[in-house]
CSV table of C-alpha atoms in Angstrom, one decimal:
chain,number,residue,atom,x,y,z
A,22,MET,CA,95.8,129.9,130.1
A,23,THR,CA,97.8,128.4,127.2
A,24,LYS,CA,96.2,128.7,123.7
A,25,LEU,CA,95.4,125.4,122.1
A,26,VAL,CA,95.8,124.7,118.3
A,27,SER,CA,94.6,121.3,117.0
A,28,ILE,CA,95.6,119.7,113.7
A,29,VAL,CA,92.6,117.8,112.2
A,30,GLY,CA,91.8,116.0,108.9
A,31,ARG,CA,91.3,112.5,107.4
A,32,SER,CA,93.9,109.8,107.8
A,33,ASN,CA,97.4,110.1,106.1
A,34,VAL,CA,97.3,113.8,105.2
A,35,GLY,CA,100.4,114.4,107.3
A,36,LYS,CA,99.1,115.6,110.6
A,37,SER,CA,101.7,113.9,112.7
A,38,THR,CA,104.5,115.0,110.5
A,39,LEU,CA,103.3,118.6,110.7
A,40,PHE,CA,102.9,118.3,114.5
A,41,ASN,CA,106.5,117.0,114.8
A,42,ARG,CA,107.7,119.8,112.5
A,43,LEU,CA,106.1,122.6,114.5
A,44,ILE,CA,107.1,121.4,118.0
A,45,GLY,CA,110.7,120.8,116.8
A,46,TYR,CA,111.2,117.1,117.5
A,47,LYS,CA,109.7,113.6,116.7
A,48,LYS,CA,107.0,113.1,119.4
A,49,SER,CA,104.2,111.6,117.4
A,50,ILE,CA,104.8,108.3,115.5
A,51,VAL,CA,104.7,108.8,111.7
A,52,ASN,CA,103.9,105.9,109.5
A,53,SER,CA,102.3,105.4,106.1
A,54,LYS,CA,99.8,103.0,107.7
A,55,SER,CA,96.5,104.8,108.5
A,56,CYS,CA,95.2,105.2,112.1
A,57,VAL,CA,98.6,105.2,113.7
A,58,THR,CA,97.7,108.2,115.9
A,59,ARG,CA,94.8,107.4,118.1
A,60,ASP,CA,94.7,109.6,121.2
A,61,ARG,CA,95.1,113.4,121.3
A,62,ASN,CA,98.9,114.1,121.5
A,63,TYR,CA,100.0,117.4,123.1
A,64,GLY,CA,103.2,119.3,122.4
A,65,PHE,CA,104.4,122.9,122.8
A,66,CYS,CA,105.5,125.4,120.1
A,67,ASN,CA,107.4,128.7,120.5
A,68,TRP,CA,107.4,131.1,117.6
A,69,ASN,CA,108.6,134.7,117.9
A,70,GLY,CA,108.5,134.5,121.7
A,71,ILE,CA,104.8,133.3,121.8
A,72,ASP,CA,104.1,129.9,123.3
A,73,PHE,CA,101.0,127.8,122.4
A,74,CYS,CA,100.0,124.2,122.8
A,75,LEU,CA,99.6,122.0,119.7
A,76,ILE,CA,97.3,118.9,119.5
A,77,ASP,CA,97.8,116.1,117.1
A,78,THR,CA,94.7,114.1,116.4
A,79,GLY,CA,93.8,110.8,114.7
A,80,GLY,CA,92.3,110.8,111.2
A,81,TYR,CA,88.6,111.4,111.2
A,82,THR,CA,86.4,108.8,109.5
A,83,ASN,CA,82.6,108.1,109.2
A,84,LYS,CA,83.2,104.4,108.6
A,85,PHE,CA,83.7,102.4,111.8
A,86,ASN,CA,85.5,99.3,110.6
A,87,ASN,CA,87.0,98.4,114.0
A,88,ILE,CA,86.9,99.2,117.7
A,89,PHE,CA,89.2,102.2,117.5
A,90,ASP,CA,87.6,104.2,114.7
A,91,LYS,CA,84.7,105.3,116.9
A,92,LYS,CA,87.1,106.1,119.7
A,93,ILE,CA,89.4,108.1,117.4
A,94,CYS,CA,86.4,110.2,116.3
A,95,GLU,CA,85.5,110.9,119.9
A,96,GLN,CA,89.1,112.2,120.5
A,97,PHE,CA,88.6,114.3,117.3
A,98,PHE,CA,85.6,116.0,118.7
A,99,PHE,CA,87.2,116.5,122.1
A,100,ALA,CA,90.1,118.3,120.4
A,101,LEU,CA,87.7,120.6,118.5
A,102,GLU,CA,85.9,121.4,121.8
A,103,GLU,CA,89.0,122.5,123.7
A,104,SER,CA,90.8,124.2,120.8
A,105,ASP,CA,91.1,128.0,120.2
A,106,LEU,CA,92.3,127.6,116.6
A,107,ILE,CA,92.0,124.6,114.2
A,108,LEU,CA,94.3,123.7,111.4
A,109,PHE,CA,92.3,121.7,108.8
A,110,LEU,CA,94.9,119.7,106.9
A,111,VAL,CA,94.2,118.4,103.4
A,112,ASP,CA,96.2,116.5,100.8
A,113,PRO,CA,95.9,117.9,97.2
A,114,SER,CA,97.6,114.9,95.6
A,115,ASN,CA,94.0,113.6,95.3
A,116,LYS,CA,90.8,115.4,94.5
A,117,ILE,CA,88.5,116.4,97.4
A,118,LEU,CA,87.1,113.4,99.0
A,119,GLU,CA,83.7,113.0,100.5
A,120,ILE,CA,85.3,112.8,104.0
A,121,ASP,CA,86.9,116.2,103.4
A,122,TYR,CA,83.5,117.7,102.7
A,123,GLU,CA,82.1,116.1,105.8
A,124,ILE,CA,84.9,117.4,108.1
A,125,SER,CA,84.5,120.9,106.6
A,126,LYS,CA,80.8,120.9,107.4
A,127,ILE,CA,81.6,120.0,111.0
A,128,LEU,CA,84.2,122.8,111.2
A,129,HIS,CA,81.9,125.4,109.7
A,130,LYS,CA,79.4,124.9,112.5
A,131,LEU,CA,82.1,125.9,115.0
A,132,LYS,CA,82.5,129.5,116.1
A,133,LYS,CA,86.3,129.2,116.0
A,134,THR,CA,89.2,130.3,113.8
A,135,ILE,CA,89.8,127.7,111.1
A,136,TYR,CA,92.8,127.6,108.8
A,137,LEU,CA,92.7,125.4,105.7
A,138,VAL,CA,96.2,124.0,105.4
A,139,ILE,CA,97.0,122.4,102.1
A,140,ASN,CA,99.9,120.0,102.7
A,141,LYS,CA,102.4,118.1,100.5
A,142,ILE,CA,102.8,120.9,98.0
A,143,ASP,CA,106.4,119.6,97.3
A,144,LEU,CA,104.8,116.4,95.8
A,145,LEU,CA,102.2,118.3,93.8
A,146,LYS,CA,102.4,118.1,89.9
A,147,LYS,CA,99.1,119.8,89.1
A,148,LYS,CA,98.7,123.2,90.8
A,149,GLU,CA,95.0,123.3,89.9
A,150,ASN,CA,94.4,120.7,92.6
A,151,ILE,CA,95.2,123.4,95.2
A,152,SER,CA,92.5,125.7,93.9
A,153,GLU,CA,89.9,122.9,94.0
A,154,PHE,CA,90.2,122.8,97.8
A,155,PHE,CA,89.0,126.5,97.9
A,156,LYS,CA,85.6,125.1,97.4
A,157,LEU,CA,85.6,124.0,101.1
A,158,GLY,CA,84.8,127.6,101.9
A,159,PHE,CA,87.6,128.7,104.3
A,160,SER,CA,88.9,132.2,104.0
A,161,LYS,CA,92.3,131.6,105.5
A,162,LYS,CA,94.4,129.2,103.4
A,163,TYR,CA,98.0,128.2,103.6
A,164,CYS,CA,100.1,125.9,101.3
A,165,ILE,CA,102.9,124.1,103.1
A,166,SER,CA,105.0,121.0,103.1
A,167,SER,CA,105.3,119.4,106.5
A,168,ILE,CA,108.2,117.2,105.3
A,169,ASN,CA,110.6,120.0,104.4
A,170,GLY,CA,109.0,122.9,106.2
A,171,ALA,CA,108.1,125.0,103.2
A,172,GLY,CA,105.3,127.5,104.1
A,173,THR,CA,105.3,126.6,107.8
A,174,GLY,CA,106.9,129.9,108.8
A,175,GLU,CA,104.1,131.9,107.3
A,176,LEU,CA,101.6,129.6,108.9
A,177,LEU,CA,103.2,130.1,112.4
A,178,ASP,CA,103.4,133.9,111.8
A,179,SER,CA,99.6,134.0,111.3
A,180,ILE,CA,99.0,131.7,114.4
A,181,VAL,CA,101.0,133.8,116.8
A,182,GLU,CA,99.6,137.0,115.5
A,183,ILE,CA,96.3,135.9,117.0
A,184,PHE,CA,97.9,134.7,120.2
A,185,LYS,CA,99.9,137.8,121.0
A,186,ILE,CA,98.0,138.4,124.2
A,187,LYS,CA,100.0,137.3,127.2
A,188,ASN,CA,99.6,133.6,128.0
A,189,THR,CA,101.1,131.2,130.5
A,190,ASP,CA,102.5,127.9,129.4
A,191,LEU,CA,101.3,125.3,132.0
A,192,PHE,CA,103.6,122.6,130.8
A,193,VAL,CA,106.8,124.6,131.0
A,194,LYS,CA,108.4,125.3,134.3
A,195,LYS,CA,107.8,128.9,135.4
A,196,LYS,CA,110.7,130.9,136.8
A,197,ASN,CA,111.8,129.3,140.1
A,198,GLN,CA,109.0,126.7,139.9
A,199,PHE,CA,109.4,123.0,139.6
A,200,ILE,CA,106.5,121.0,138.0
A,201,PRO,CA,107.2,117.3,138.4
A,202,LYS,CA,106.7,115.0,135.4
A,203,LEU,CA,105.2,111.6,136.4
A,204,ALA,CA,105.3,108.8,133.8
A,205,ILE,CA,102.6,106.0,134.0
A,206,VAL,CA,104.4,102.9,132.8
A,207,GLY,CA,103.9,99.2,132.7
A,208,ARG,CA,103.0,96.2,130.5
A,209,PRO,CA,100.2,96.4,127.9
A,210,ASN,CA,96.6,96.3,129.4
A,211,VAL,CA,97.4,97.0,133.0
A,212,GLY,CA,95.2,100.1,133.1
A,213,LYS,CA,97.5,103.1,132.4
A,214,SER,CA,95.1,105.1,130.2
A,215,THR,CA,92.1,104.3,132.5
A,216,LEU,CA,94.0,105.6,135.5
A,217,ILE,CA,94.7,108.9,133.8
A,218,ASN,CA,91.1,109.2,132.5
A,219,THR,CA,89.9,108.5,136.1
A,220,LEU,CA,92.2,111.2,137.6
A,221,LEU,CA,91.1,113.8,135.0
A,222,ASN,CA,87.4,112.6,135.2
A,223,LYS,CA,87.1,112.6,131.4
A,224,ASN,CA,88.0,110.4,128.4
A,225,GLN,CA,91.4,112.0,127.8
A,226,ASN,CA,92.9,108.8,126.2
A,227,ILE,CA,91.4,105.9,124.3
A,228,VAL,CA,90.9,102.8,126.4
A,229,SER,CA,90.1,99.2,125.2
A,230,ASN,CA,90.9,95.7,126.3
A,231,ILE,CA,93.1,95.2,123.2
A,232,SER,CA,96.8,95.5,124.1
A,233,GLY,CA,98.8,98.2,122.3
A,234,THR,CA,95.9,100.7,122.2
A,235,THR,CA,98.1,103.5,123.3
A,236,ARG,CA,100.9,104.2,120.9
A,237,ASP,CA,102.4,107.6,121.5
A,238,SER,CA,103.5,108.9,124.9
A,239,LEU,CA,100.8,111.5,125.8
A,240,GLU,CA,101.3,114.3,128.3
A,241,VAL,CA,98.6,116.2,130.2
A,242,PHE,CA,98.7,118.8,132.9
A,243,TYR,CA,97.1,117.9,136.2
A,244,LYS,CA,96.1,120.4,138.8
A,245,LYS,CA,93.7,119.0,141.5
A,246,PHE,CA,93.6,118.4,145.2
A,247,GLY,CA,96.7,120.5,145.8
A,248,ILE,CA,98.7,118.5,143.3
A,249,GLU,CA,100.3,120.2,140.3
A,250,CYS,CA,102.2,117.9,137.8
A,251,ILE,CA,102.4,116.6,134.3
A,252,LEU,CA,101.1,113.1,133.8
A,253,VAL,CA,102.5,111.0,130.9
A,254,ASP,CA,100.5,108.1,129.6
A,255,THR,CA,102.8,105.6,127.8
A,256,ALA,CA,102.5,102.6,125.5
A,257,GLY,CA,102.7,99.2,127.1
A,258,ILE,CA,106.2,97.9,127.2
A,259,ARG,CA,106.4,94.2,126.2
A,260,LYS,CA,109.3,91.9,125.6
A,261,LYS,CA,111.3,92.5,122.4
A,262,LYS,CA,110.5,89.0,121.0
A,263,LYS,CA,106.8,89.8,121.3
A,264,ILE,CA,106.9,93.0,119.3
A,265,LYS,CA,105.5,92.2,115.9
A,266,GLU,CA,105.4,95.5,114.0
A,267,ASN,CA,107.4,98.7,113.6
A,268,ILE,CA,104.7,100.9,115.0
A,269,GLU,CA,104.8,99.0,118.3
A,270,PHE,CA,108.5,99.1,118.3
A,271,TYR,CA,108.5,102.9,118.1
A,272,SER,CA,105.8,103.0,120.8
A,273,VAL,CA,108.0,101.1,123.2
A,274,MET,CA,111.0,103.3,122.4
A,275,ARG,CA,108.9,106.4,123.2
A,276,ALA,CA,107.7,104.8,126.4
A,277,ILE,CA,111.4,104.2,127.4
A,278,LYS,CA,112.2,107.7,126.4
A,279,SER,CA,109.4,109.0,128.6
A,280,ILE,CA,111.0,107.1,131.5
A,281,LYS,CA,114.3,108.9,130.8
A,282,ASN,CA,112.6,112.3,130.6
A,283,SER,CA,110.4,111.9,133.7
A,284,ASP,CA,111.1,112.6,137.4
A,285,VAL,CA,109.1,109.8,138.9
A,286,CYS,CA,107.6,106.6,137.3
A,287,LEU,CA,104.5,105.0,138.5
A,288,LEU,CA,104.8,101.3,137.5
A,289,LEU,CA,101.5,99.6,137.2
A,290,ILE,CA,101.3,95.9,138.0
A,291,ASP,CA,98.3,93.7,137.3
A,292,SER,CA,96.9,92.5,140.7
A,293,ILE,CA,95.8,89.1,139.2
A,294,SER,CA,99.0,88.1,137.4
A,295,GLY,CA,101.3,89.7,139.9
A,296,MET,CA,104.8,90.9,139.2
A,297,GLU,CA,106.1,89.1,136.1
A,298,SER,CA,109.6,89.1,134.6
A,299,GLN,CA,108.7,92.0,132.2
A,300,ASP,CA,107.5,94.1,135.2
A,301,LEU,CA,110.9,93.5,136.8
A,302,ASN,CA,112.6,94.5,133.5
A,303,ILE,CA,110.7,97.8,133.4
A,304,PHE,CA,111.5,98.3,137.1
A,305,LYS,CA,115.3,97.9,136.3
A,306,ILE,CA,115.0,100.4,133.4
A,307,ILE,CA,113.6,102.9,135.8
A,308,GLU,CA,116.2,102.1,138.5
A,309,ASN,CA,119.1,102.3,136.0
A,310,ASN,CA,117.9,105.7,134.8
A,311,ASN,CA,117.9,106.9,138.4
A,312,LYS,CA,114.2,107.9,138.4
A,313,GLY,CA,111.9,107.9,141.4
A,314,ILE,CA,109.6,104.9,141.5
A,315,ILE,CA,106.2,103.9,143.0
A,316,LEU,CA,104.6,100.5,142.4
A,317,LEU,CA,100.9,100.5,141.9
A,318,ILE,CA,99.2,97.1,142.2
A,319,ASN,CA,96.3,98.0,139.9
A,320,LYS,CA,92.8,96.6,139.7
A,321,CYS,CA,92.9,95.7,143.4
A,322,ASP,CA,89.1,95.6,143.4
A,323,LEU,CA,89.5,92.1,141.8
A,324,ILE,CA,91.3,90.9,144.9
A,325,LYS,CA,88.6,89.6,147.3
A,326,ASN,CA,90.9,88.5,150.2
A,327,LYS,CA,92.8,91.3,151.9
A,328,PHE,CA,95.3,88.6,153.2
A,329,LEU,CA,96.3,88.0,149.6
A,330,GLU,CA,97.4,91.7,149.3
A,331,LYS,CA,99.9,91.2,152.1
A,332,ILE,CA,101.3,88.0,150.5
A,333,LEU,CA,101.5,89.8,147.1
A,334,LYS,CA,103.3,92.8,148.6
A,335,LYS,CA,105.8,90.5,150.4
A,336,LYS,CA,106.4,88.6,147.2
A,337,ILE,CA,107.0,91.8,145.1
A,338,LYS,CA,109.5,93.1,147.7
A,339,LYS,CA,111.4,89.9,147.4
A,340,ILE,CA,111.5,90.1,143.6
A,341,ILE,CA,112.8,93.7,143.5
A,342,ALA,CA,115.5,93.2,146.1
A,343,PRO,CA,117.9,94.7,147.0
A,344,PHE,CA,116.1,98.0,146.1
A,345,LYS,CA,113.1,97.2,148.3
A,346,ASP,CA,112.5,100.7,149.8
A,347,VAL,CA,109.8,101.5,147.3
A,348,PRO,CA,106.2,102.7,148.1
A,349,ILE,CA,103.6,100.1,147.1
A,350,PHE,CA,99.9,101.0,146.7
A,351,PHE,CA,97.0,98.8,145.9
A,352,THR,CA,95.0,101.0,143.4
A,353,SER,CA,91.7,100.7,141.6
A,354,SER,CA,90.5,103.2,138.9
A,355,TYR,CA,87.0,101.7,139.2
A,356,LYS,CA,86.8,102.4,142.9
A,357,LYS,CA,89.2,105.4,142.8
A,358,LYS,CA,91.2,103.8,145.5
A,359,ASN,CA,94.6,105.2,146.5
A,360,LEU,CA,95.0,107.2,143.2
A,361,ILE,CA,95.4,110.6,144.9
A,362,LYS,CA,97.5,109.2,147.7
A,363,SER,CA,99.9,107.6,145.2
A,364,LEU,CA,100.2,110.9,143.2
A,365,LYS,CA,101.0,112.9,146.4
A,366,THR,CA,103.6,110.4,147.3
A,367,ALA,CA,105.1,110.7,143.8
A,368,ILE,CA,105.2,114.5,144.1
A,369,LYS,CA,107.1,114.2,147.4
A,370,ILE,CA,109.6,111.8,145.8
A,371,ALA,CA,110.1,114.2,142.9
A,372,PHE,CA,111.0,117.0,145.2
A,373,LYS,CA,113.2,114.7,147.4
A,374,LEU,CA,115.2,113.9,144.2
A,375,LYS,CA,116.3,117.5,144.2
A,376,LEU,CA,117.4,117.4,147.9
A,377,LYS,CA,121.1,118.4,148.5
A,378,ILE,CA,122.3,117.5,152.0
A,379,LYS,CA,124.9,119.8,153.5
A,380,THR,CA,128.2,118.1,153.9
A,381,SER,CA,128.5,119.0,157.5
A,382,LEU,CA,125.1,117.5,158.3
A,383,LEU,CA,125.8,114.3,156.3
A,384,ASN,CA,129.1,113.7,158.3
A,385,LYS,CA,127.5,114.6,161.6
A,386,ILE,CA,124.9,111.8,161.1
A,387,MET,CA,126.8,109.2,159.2
A,388,LEU,CA,130.3,109.2,160.8
A,389,PRO,CA,129.0,108.2,164.3
A,390,ILE,CA,127.1,105.3,162.6
A,391,ILE,CA,130.2,104.2,160.8
A,392,ASN,CA,132.3,104.4,164.0
A,393,LYS,CA,129.8,102.4,165.9
A,394,TYR,CA,129.5,99.7,163.1
A,395,PRO,CA,132.9,99.7,161.4
A,396,HIS,CA,133.8,97.7,158.3
A,397,PRO,CA,135.2,94.2,159.3
A,398,LEU,CA,138.9,93.7,159.0
A,399,ILE,CA,140.3,92.5,155.7
A,400,ASN,CA,143.4,90.3,156.1
A,401,GLY,CA,144.0,92.0,159.4
A,402,LYS,CA,143.7,95.5,157.9
A,403,PRO,CA,141.3,98.0,159.5
A,404,ILE,CA,139.0,99.7,156.9
A,405,THR,CA,138.3,103.2,157.9
A,406,ILE,CA,135.9,105.8,156.4
A,407,LYS,CA,136.7,109.4,157.5
A,408,TYR,CA,134.7,111.6,155.4
A,409,CYS,CA,131.6,111.7,153.1
A,410,SER,CA,129.8,114.1,150.8
A,411,GLN,CA,126.9,114.3,148.3
A,412,LEU,CA,127.9,114.8,144.7
A,413,PRO,CA,126.2,117.6,142.7
A,414,THR,CA,124.2,115.2,140.5
A,415,TYR,CA,120.5,115.1,139.5
A,416,ASN,CA,119.9,111.9,141.5
A,417,PRO,CA,121.3,111.4,145.0
A,418,GLN,CA,124.9,110.1,144.8
A,419,PHE,CA,127.3,109.9,147.8
A,420,LEU,CA,131.1,109.7,148.0
A,421,PHE,CA,132.8,108.0,150.9
A,422,PHE,CA,136.5,108.4,151.4
A,423,SER,CA,138.4,105.4,152.7
A,424,ASN,CA,141.9,104.1,153.2
A,425,TYR,CA,141.1,101.0,151.2
A,426,PRO,CA,138.1,101.8,148.9
A,427,ASN,CA,138.6,98.8,146.7
A,428,LEU,CA,138.3,96.4,149.6
A,429,ILE,CA,134.9,97.5,150.9
A,430,LYS,CA,132.4,94.7,150.7
A,431,LYS,CA,129.0,95.0,148.9
A,432,SER,CA,127.3,94.1,152.2
A,433,TYR,CA,128.8,97.1,153.9
A,434,LYS,CA,127.8,99.3,150.9
A,435,ARG,CA,124.2,98.1,151.3
A,436,PHE,CA,124.4,98.9,155.0
A,437,LEU,CA,125.4,102.5,154.3
A,438,GLU,CA,122.6,102.8,151.7
A,439,LYS,CA,120.1,101.5,154.3
A,440,LYS,CA,121.2,104.0,156.9
A,441,LEU,CA,121.1,106.9,154.4
A,442,ARG,CA,117.6,105.9,153.5
A,443,GLU,CA,116.6,105.7,157.2
A,444,LYS,CA,118.1,109.0,158.1
A,445,PHE,CA,117.1,111.1,155.0
A,446,ASN,CA,114.0,109.3,153.8
A,447,PHE,CA,115.0,108.3,150.3
A,448,THR,CA,112.0,106.0,149.9
A,449,GLY,CA,111.4,105.3,146.2
A,450,ILE,CA,114.6,106.9,145.1
A,451,PRO,CA,117.6,104.9,143.7
A,452,ILE,CA,120.8,106.2,145.3
A,453,LYS,CA,124.4,105.5,144.4
A,454,ILE,CA,127.3,105.1,146.8
A,455,LEU,CA,130.9,105.5,145.6
A,456,PHE,CA,134.2,105.0,147.4
A,457,ARG,CA,137.5,107.0,146.9
A,458,LEU,CA,140.9,106.9,148.4
A,459,LYS,CA,141.5,109.3,151.2
């Protein structure tokens, strides 16, 4: 099992900056505004050949000024519970605050390895401020700068020295093993975090009825009911003109990046409002990035008439045309309806994306269909297709060789796509068809 290291402390001491520094890329949003990080954010670090999982947490507080403060503290305690080692980050630019003492008291009660990490030493003018933090009573102390990396090498050396026992990284693909990455995407407040919490049967991510609650893209390993995958909770993607602050802008950018880095996207649609223009925009982002896609009509327990489900499904297929060959499930986190079924379908699509059809088999199936239903004459010229093959790309792309590739109609291209989907079961997968001169 992978070793877990959590970074904790009060707000604005540089936890997310250190998290990004140690994992090697900007995964957590960093901002001078307090309480930007809300959920536990996971990332992986490799140092001297040793892998461990790093957890970024929200700033601990004892004053609950809004709906999120209490929930952030809950995530703080969840991180402490699951961690093997804890980095207690402090800022010596100020004297020890009462909240620092309170956090240290909580940590001293734990029977776990605690490192006191004194951050922002590059900004420090008075060195005596550092020694003041020794009063917190932790034997292992490190002075670092998460901005420029000073002291982080020594900190990592000490961490991996503890973790030198053999461990297995659950998030990283093992040799010859493919672990699908499934991104849960959609507009704000459609139930993305609730769905993941229901699947995990715990409060993994903060949930509220306020849109924009989730800010970072949060990954978690899932292994239940014969399913093994990585679930990615993303921030709600709203229209550009409705984005009012920089933090939300970065959240949306990370959500779009998660789509690009995933294998399959589960697009959640509100069952009451139906598929709106922004849902279609997100659908097109997924399709244009050639990712597998499943539509989840969420909160279906609010639909009282089953006949309305059929109408809604028909309406959605009409909106997403011509790419209509997409699985649609009516889901409910409250009733746990179709959640596992949709995950299993997503896993099948993820593996189907990797399918490479032999050229001989492709021609054996497609050429008789083409001969039976040939392309109509163009200005009296017969359009022939004599050969086809699959390109060695990540997503399914097929090349058809014709005597007049530029004259082939879009309707015939859609016909070929339909037949490929029927014969090779490419449901939920965007496929591309190209024509070349033979």
